[in-house]
mmCIF file with all atom_site columns, C-alpha atoms in Angstrom:
data_model
loop_
_atom_site.group_PDB
_atom_site.id
_atom_site.type_symbol
_atom_site.label_atom_id
_atom_site.label_alt_id
_atom_site.label_comp_id
_atom_site.label_asym_id
_atom_site.label_entity_id
_atom_site.label_seq_id
_atom_site.pdbx_PDB_ins_code
_atom_site.Cartn_x
_atom_site.Cartn_y
_atom_site.Cartn_z
_atom_site.occupancy
_atom_site.B_iso_or_equiv
_atom_site.pdbx_formal_charge
_atom_site.auth_seq_id
_atom_site.auth_comp_id
_atom_site.auth_asym_id
_atom_site.auth_atom_id
_atom_site.pdbx_PDB_model_num
ATOM 1   C CA . MET A 1 1   ? 83.962  142.423 56.907 1.00 0.00 ? 1   MET A CA 1
ATOM 2   C CA . ASP A 1 2   ? 84.063  139.584 54.507 1.00 0.00 ? 2   ASP A CA 1
ATOM 3   C CA . SER A 1 3   ? 83.440  136.134 55.054 1.00 0.00 ? 3   SER A CA 1
ATOM 4   C CA . SER A 1 4   ? 87.092  135.050 55.812 1.00 0.00 ? 4   SER A CA 1
ATOM 5   C CA . GLU A 1 5   ? 87.576  137.769 58.047 1.00 0.00 ? 5   GLU A CA 1
ATOM 6   C CA . ALA A 1 6   ? 84.463  136.997 59.747 1.00 0.00 ? 6   ALA A CA 1
ATOM 7   C CA . SER A 1 7   ? 85.445  133.253 60.095 1.00 0.00 ? 7   SER A CA 1
ATOM 8   C CA . GLN A 1 8   ? 89.016  134.130 61.644 1.00 0.00 ? 8   GLN A CA 1
ATOM 9   C CA . ASP A 1 9   ? 87.356  136.669 64.133 1.00 0.00 ? 9   ASP A CA 1
ATOM 10  C CA . LEU A 1 10  ? 84.931  133.748 65.582 1.00 0.00 ? 10  LEU A CA 1
ATOM 11  C CA . GLU A 1 11  ? 87.988  131.477 65.675 1.00 0.00 ? 11  GLU A CA 1
ATOM 12  C CA . LEU A 1 12  ? 89.922  133.956 67.495 1.00 0.00 ? 12  LEU A CA 1
ATOM 13  C CA . GLN A 1 13  ? 86.851  134.665 69.883 1.00 0.00 ? 13  GLN A CA 1
ATOM 14  C CA . SER A 1 14  ? 86.484  130.879 70.254 1.00 0.00 ? 14  SER A CA 1
ATOM 15  C CA . ASN A 1 15  ? 90.201  130.269 71.436 1.00 0.00 ? 15  ASN A CA 1
ATOM 16  C CA . LEU A 1 16  ? 90.263  133.308 73.914 1.00 0.00 ? 16  LEU A CA 1
ATOM 17  C CA . THR A 1 17  ? 87.196  132.240 75.434 1.00 0.00 ? 17  THR A CA 1
ATOM 18  C CA . GLN A 1 18  ? 89.227  129.179 76.441 1.00 0.00 ? 18  GLN A CA 1
ATOM 19  C CA . CYS A 1 19  ? 91.849  131.272 78.221 1.00 0.00 ? 19  CYS A CA 1
ATOM 20  C CA . ALA A 1 20  ? 91.928  130.599 82.246 1.00 0.00 ? 20  ALA A CA 1
ATOM 21  C CA . VAL A 1 21  ? 92.289  134.245 83.042 1.00 0.00 ? 21  VAL A CA 1
ATOM 22  C CA . PRO A 1 22  ? 90.563  137.453 81.533 1.00 0.00 ? 22  PRO A CA 1
ATOM 23  C CA . ILE A 1 23  ? 92.975  139.457 79.650 1.00 0.00 ? 23  ILE A CA 1
ATOM 24  C CA . VAL A 1 24  ? 92.660  143.334 79.897 1.00 0.00 ? 24  VAL A CA 1
ATOM 25  C CA . GLY A 1 25  ? 94.759  145.419 77.407 1.00 0.00 ? 25  GLY A CA 1
ATOM 26  C CA . LEU A 1 26  ? 95.539  149.006 77.543 1.00 0.00 ? 26  LEU A CA 1
ATOM 27  C CA . GLY A 1 27  ? 97.497  151.165 75.459 1.00 0.00 ? 27  GLY A CA 1
ATOM 28  C CA . ALA A 1 28  ? 98.727  154.585 75.989 1.00 0.00 ? 28  ALA A CA 1
ATOM 29  C CA . SER A 1 29  ? 100.927 157.117 74.068 1.00 0.00 ? 29  SER A CA 1
ATOM 30  C CA . ALA A 1 30  ? 103.812 158.803 76.000 1.00 0.00 ? 30  ALA A CA 1
ATOM 31  C CA . GLY A 1 31  ? 101.445 161.353 77.682 1.00 0.00 ? 31  GLY A CA 1
ATOM 32  C CA . GLY A 1 32  ? 99.291  158.604 78.963 1.00 0.00 ? 32  GLY A CA 1
ATOM 33  C CA . LEU A 1 33  ? 101.189 157.707 82.279 1.00 0.00 ? 33  LEU A CA 1
ATOM 34  C CA . THR A 1 34  ? 99.272  159.830 84.305 1.00 0.00 ? 34  THR A CA 1
ATOM 35  C CA . ALA A 1 35  ? 96.054  157.994 83.247 1.00 0.00 ? 35  ALA A CA 1
ATOM 36  C CA . LEU A 1 36  ? 97.817  154.703 83.736 1.00 0.00 ? 36  LEU A CA 1
ATOM 37  C CA . GLU A 1 37  ? 98.787  155.438 87.142 1.00 0.00 ? 37  GLU A CA 1
ATOM 38  C CA . THR A 1 38  ? 95.398  156.707 88.168 1.00 0.00 ? 38  THR A CA 1
ATOM 39  C CA . PHE A 1 39  ? 93.930  153.589 86.914 1.00 0.00 ? 39  PHE A CA 1
ATOM 40  C CA . PHE A 1 40  ? 95.994  151.245 88.611 1.00 0.00 ? 40  PHE A CA 1
ATOM 41  C CA . GLU A 1 41  ? 95.727  153.348 91.748 1.00 0.00 ? 41  GLU A CA 1
ATOM 42  C CA . GLN A 1 42  ? 92.105  153.066 91.650 1.00 0.00 ? 42  GLN A CA 1
ATOM 43  C CA . LEU A 1 43  ? 91.820  149.418 90.806 1.00 0.00 ? 43  LEU A CA 1
ATOM 44  C CA . PRO A 1 44  ? 91.117  146.608 93.259 1.00 0.00 ? 44  PRO A CA 1
ATOM 45  C CA . VAL A 1 45  ? 94.220  144.230 93.641 1.00 0.00 ? 45  VAL A CA 1
ATOM 46  C CA . ASP A 1 46  ? 92.149  141.099 93.212 1.00 0.00 ? 46  ASP A CA 1
ATOM 47  C CA . THR A 1 47  ? 90.423  141.356 90.202 1.00 0.00 ? 47  THR A CA 1
ATOM 48  C CA . GLY A 1 48  ? 91.706  138.046 88.699 1.00 0.00 ? 48  GLY A CA 1
ATOM 49  C CA . ALA A 1 49  ? 92.327  139.554 85.361 1.00 0.00 ? 49  ALA A CA 1
ATOM 50  C CA . ALA A 1 50  ? 95.885  139.689 83.703 1.00 0.00 ? 50  ALA A CA 1
ATOM 51  C CA . PHE A 1 51  ? 96.578  143.494 82.451 1.00 0.00 ? 51  PHE A CA 1
ATOM 52  C CA . VAL A 1 52  ? 98.779  144.145 79.539 1.00 0.00 ? 52  VAL A CA 1
ATOM 53  C CA . VAL A 1 53  ? 100.082 147.646 78.800 1.00 0.00 ? 53  VAL A CA 1
ATOM 54  C CA . VAL A 1 54  ? 101.151 148.765 75.395 1.00 0.00 ? 54  VAL A CA 1
ATOM 55  C CA . GLN A 1 55  ? 103.010 152.359 75.094 1.00 0.00 ? 55  GLN A CA 1
ATOM 56  C CA . HIS A 1 56  ? 103.426 154.031 71.802 1.00 0.00 ? 56  HIS A CA 1
ATOM 57  C CA . LEU A 1 57  ? 107.173 155.447 72.442 1.00 0.00 ? 57  LEU A CA 1
ATOM 58  C CA . SER A 1 58  ? 109.924 156.051 69.974 1.00 0.00 ? 58  SER A CA 1
ATOM 59  C CA . PRO A 1 59  ? 112.201 152.802 69.436 1.00 0.00 ? 59  PRO A CA 1
ATOM 60  C CA . ASP A 1 60  ? 115.093 154.616 70.829 1.00 0.00 ? 60  ASP A CA 1
ATOM 61  C CA . TYR A 1 61  ? 113.445 155.153 74.140 1.00 0.00 ? 61  TYR A CA 1
ATOM 62  C CA . GLN A 1 62  ? 113.953 153.027 77.273 1.00 0.00 ? 62  GLN A CA 1
ATOM 63  C CA . SER A 1 63  ? 110.559 152.462 79.008 1.00 0.00 ? 63  SER A CA 1
ATOM 64  C CA . HIS A 1 64  ? 110.519 152.242 82.865 1.00 0.00 ? 64  HIS A CA 1
ATOM 65  C CA . MET A 1 65  ? 106.622 151.686 82.587 1.00 0.00 ? 65  MET A CA 1
ATOM 66  C CA . SER A 1 66  ? 106.807 148.402 84.910 1.00 0.00 ? 66  SER A CA 1
ATOM 67  C CA . GLU A 1 67  ? 108.605 150.291 87.641 1.00 0.00 ? 67  GLU A CA 1
ATOM 68  C CA . LEU A 1 68  ? 106.482 153.245 87.687 1.00 0.00 ? 68  LEU A CA 1
ATOM 69  C CA . LEU A 1 69  ? 103.142 151.375 87.516 1.00 0.00 ? 69  LEU A CA 1
ATOM 70  C CA . GLY A 1 70  ? 104.508 149.130 90.163 1.00 0.00 ? 70  GLY A CA 1
ATOM 71  C CA . ARG A 1 71  ? 104.769 152.027 92.496 1.00 0.00 ? 71  ARG A CA 1
ATOM 72  C CA . ARG A 1 72  ? 101.135 152.720 92.087 1.00 0.00 ? 72  ARG A CA 1
ATOM 73  C CA . THR A 1 73  ? 99.465  149.021 92.414 1.00 0.00 ? 73  THR A CA 1
ATOM 74  C CA . LYS A 1 74  ? 100.036 146.111 94.649 1.00 0.00 ? 74  LYS A CA 1
ATOM 75  C CA . MET A 1 75  ? 99.725  143.975 91.790 1.00 0.00 ? 75  MET A CA 1
ATOM 76  C CA . ALA A 1 76  ? 102.899 142.307 90.377 1.00 0.00 ? 76  ALA A CA 1
ATOM 77  C CA . THR A 1 77  ? 104.258 144.425 87.292 1.00 0.00 ? 77  THR A CA 1
ATOM 78  C CA . VAL A 1 78  ? 106.525 142.716 84.777 1.00 0.00 ? 78  VAL A CA 1
ATOM 79  C CA . GLN A 1 79  ? 108.230 143.890 81.636 1.00 0.00 ? 79  GLN A CA 1
ATOM 80  C CA . LEU A 1 80  ? 107.642 141.070 79.013 1.00 0.00 ? 80  LEU A CA 1
ATOM 81  C CA . SER A 1 81  ? 110.184 139.288 77.659 1.00 0.00 ? 81  SER A CA 1
ATOM 82  C CA . GLY A 1 82  ? 109.762 136.224 75.453 1.00 0.00 ? 82  GLY A CA 1
ATOM 83  C CA . GLU A 1 83  ? 106.465 134.250 75.731 1.00 0.00 ? 83  GLU A CA 1
ATOM 84  C CA . VAL A 1 84  ? 104.517 134.124 79.308 1.00 0.00 ? 84  VAL A CA 1
ATOM 85  C CA . GLU A 1 85  ? 101.438 132.901 80.310 1.00 0.00 ? 85  GLU A CA 1
ATOM 86  C CA . PRO A 1 86  ? 99.037  135.603 81.631 1.00 0.00 ? 86  PRO A CA 1
ATOM 87  C CA . GLU A 1 87  ? 98.609  135.720 85.414 1.00 0.00 ? 87  GLU A CA 1
ATOM 88  C CA . PRO A 1 88  ? 95.822  136.850 87.327 1.00 0.00 ? 88  PRO A CA 1
ATOM 89  C CA . ASN A 1 89  ? 96.385  139.910 89.087 1.00 0.00 ? 89  ASN A CA 1
ATOM 90  C CA . THR A 1 90  ? 99.674  141.099 87.219 1.00 0.00 ? 90  THR A CA 1
ATOM 91  C CA . VAL A 1 91  ? 100.534 143.874 84.991 1.00 0.00 ? 91  VAL A CA 1
ATOM 92  C CA . THR A 1 92  ? 102.515 142.887 82.162 1.00 0.00 ? 92  THR A CA 1
ATOM 93  C CA . CYS A 1 93  ? 104.523 145.654 80.221 1.00 0.00 ? 93  CYS A CA 1
ATOM 94  C CA . CYS A 1 94  ? 105.538 145.414 76.535 1.00 0.00 ? 94  CYS A CA 1
ATOM 95  C CA . PRO A 1 95  ? 108.757 146.920 75.958 1.00 0.00 ? 95  PRO A CA 1
ATOM 96  C CA . ARG A 1 96  ? 109.862 149.124 72.752 1.00 0.00 ? 96  ARG A CA 1
ATOM 97  C CA . PRO A 1 97  ? 110.719 148.355 70.093 1.00 0.00 ? 97  PRO A CA 1
ATOM 98  C CA . ASN A 1 98  ? 108.603 145.165 70.199 1.00 0.00 ? 98  ASN A CA 1
ATOM 99  C CA . THR A 1 99  ? 105.089 143.872 69.033 1.00 0.00 ? 99  THR A CA 1
ATOM 100 C CA . LEU A 1 100 ? 102.865 142.043 71.074 1.00 0.00 ? 100 LEU A CA 1
ATOM 101 C CA . SER A 1 101 ? 100.826 139.027 70.226 1.00 0.00 ? 101 SER A CA 1
ATOM 102 C CA . CYS A 1 102 ? 98.515  137.067 72.293 1.00 0.00 ? 102 CYS A CA 1
ATOM 103 C CA . LYS A 1 103 ? 99.047  133.372 70.963 1.00 0.00 ? 103 LYS A CA 1
ATOM 104 C CA . THR A 1 104 ? 95.293  131.943 70.333 1.00 0.00 ? 104 THR A CA 1
ATOM 105 C CA . ASP A 1 105 ? 96.271  128.377 70.683 1.00 0.00 ? 105 ASP A CA 1
ATOM 106 C CA . ASN A 1 106 ? 97.376  128.965 74.531 1.00 0.00 ? 106 ASN A CA 1
ATOM 107 C CA . CYS A 1 107 ? 96.475  132.590 75.185 1.00 0.00 ? 107 CYS A CA 1
ATOM 108 C CA . ASN A 1 108 ? 100.143 133.236 75.852 1.00 0.00 ? 108 ASN A CA 1
ATOM 109 C CA . PHE A 1 109 ? 101.794 136.766 75.473 1.00 0.00 ? 109 PHE A CA 1
ATOM 110 C CA . ALA A 1 110 ? 104.675 137.015 73.421 1.00 0.00 ? 110 ALA A CA 1
ATOM 111 C CA . THR A 1 111 ? 107.229 139.954 72.098 1.00 0.00 ? 111 THR A CA 1
ATOM 112 C CA . GLU A 1 112 ? 108.601 139.989 68.909 1.00 0.00 ? 112 GLU A CA 1
ATOM 113 C CA . LYS A 1 113 ? 111.122 142.446 67.297 1.00 0.00 ? 113 LYS A CA 1
ATOM 114 C CA . ALA A 1 114 ? 109.177 145.371 65.474 1.00 0.00 ? 114 ALA A CA 1
ATOM 115 C CA . THR A 1 115 ? 109.907 145.464 61.704 1.00 0.00 ? 115 THR A CA 1
ATOM 116 C CA . ALA A 1 116 ? 109.653 148.588 59.844 1.00 0.00 ? 116 ALA A CA 1
ATOM 117 C CA . SER A 1 117 ? 106.636 148.980 57.610 1.00 0.00 ? 117 SER A CA 1
#
């Protein structure tokens, strides 16, 4: 890591430590649903953390992750649309074909249409 990357990393860490809610990111492929269901079934409902689930799927596949996980936890489950503030005890799912970003100036989650690379 060069000094520029280290500086950016420290800035990101500094900004994220100002978030009022701890953020937990979880990623899974299409085969990861069972593991995610088990995780949320076993997790206490009052952790105080905001959970973000990003699934690796075909851009053509319509995900129902928020509904499926909502059957396994008493936490609120939502599908991210636009920009939202992290909420404690909430599971936020990022829909395909979007990318997820965490805005460092306010810790909000946002989706943007994915671009081919």
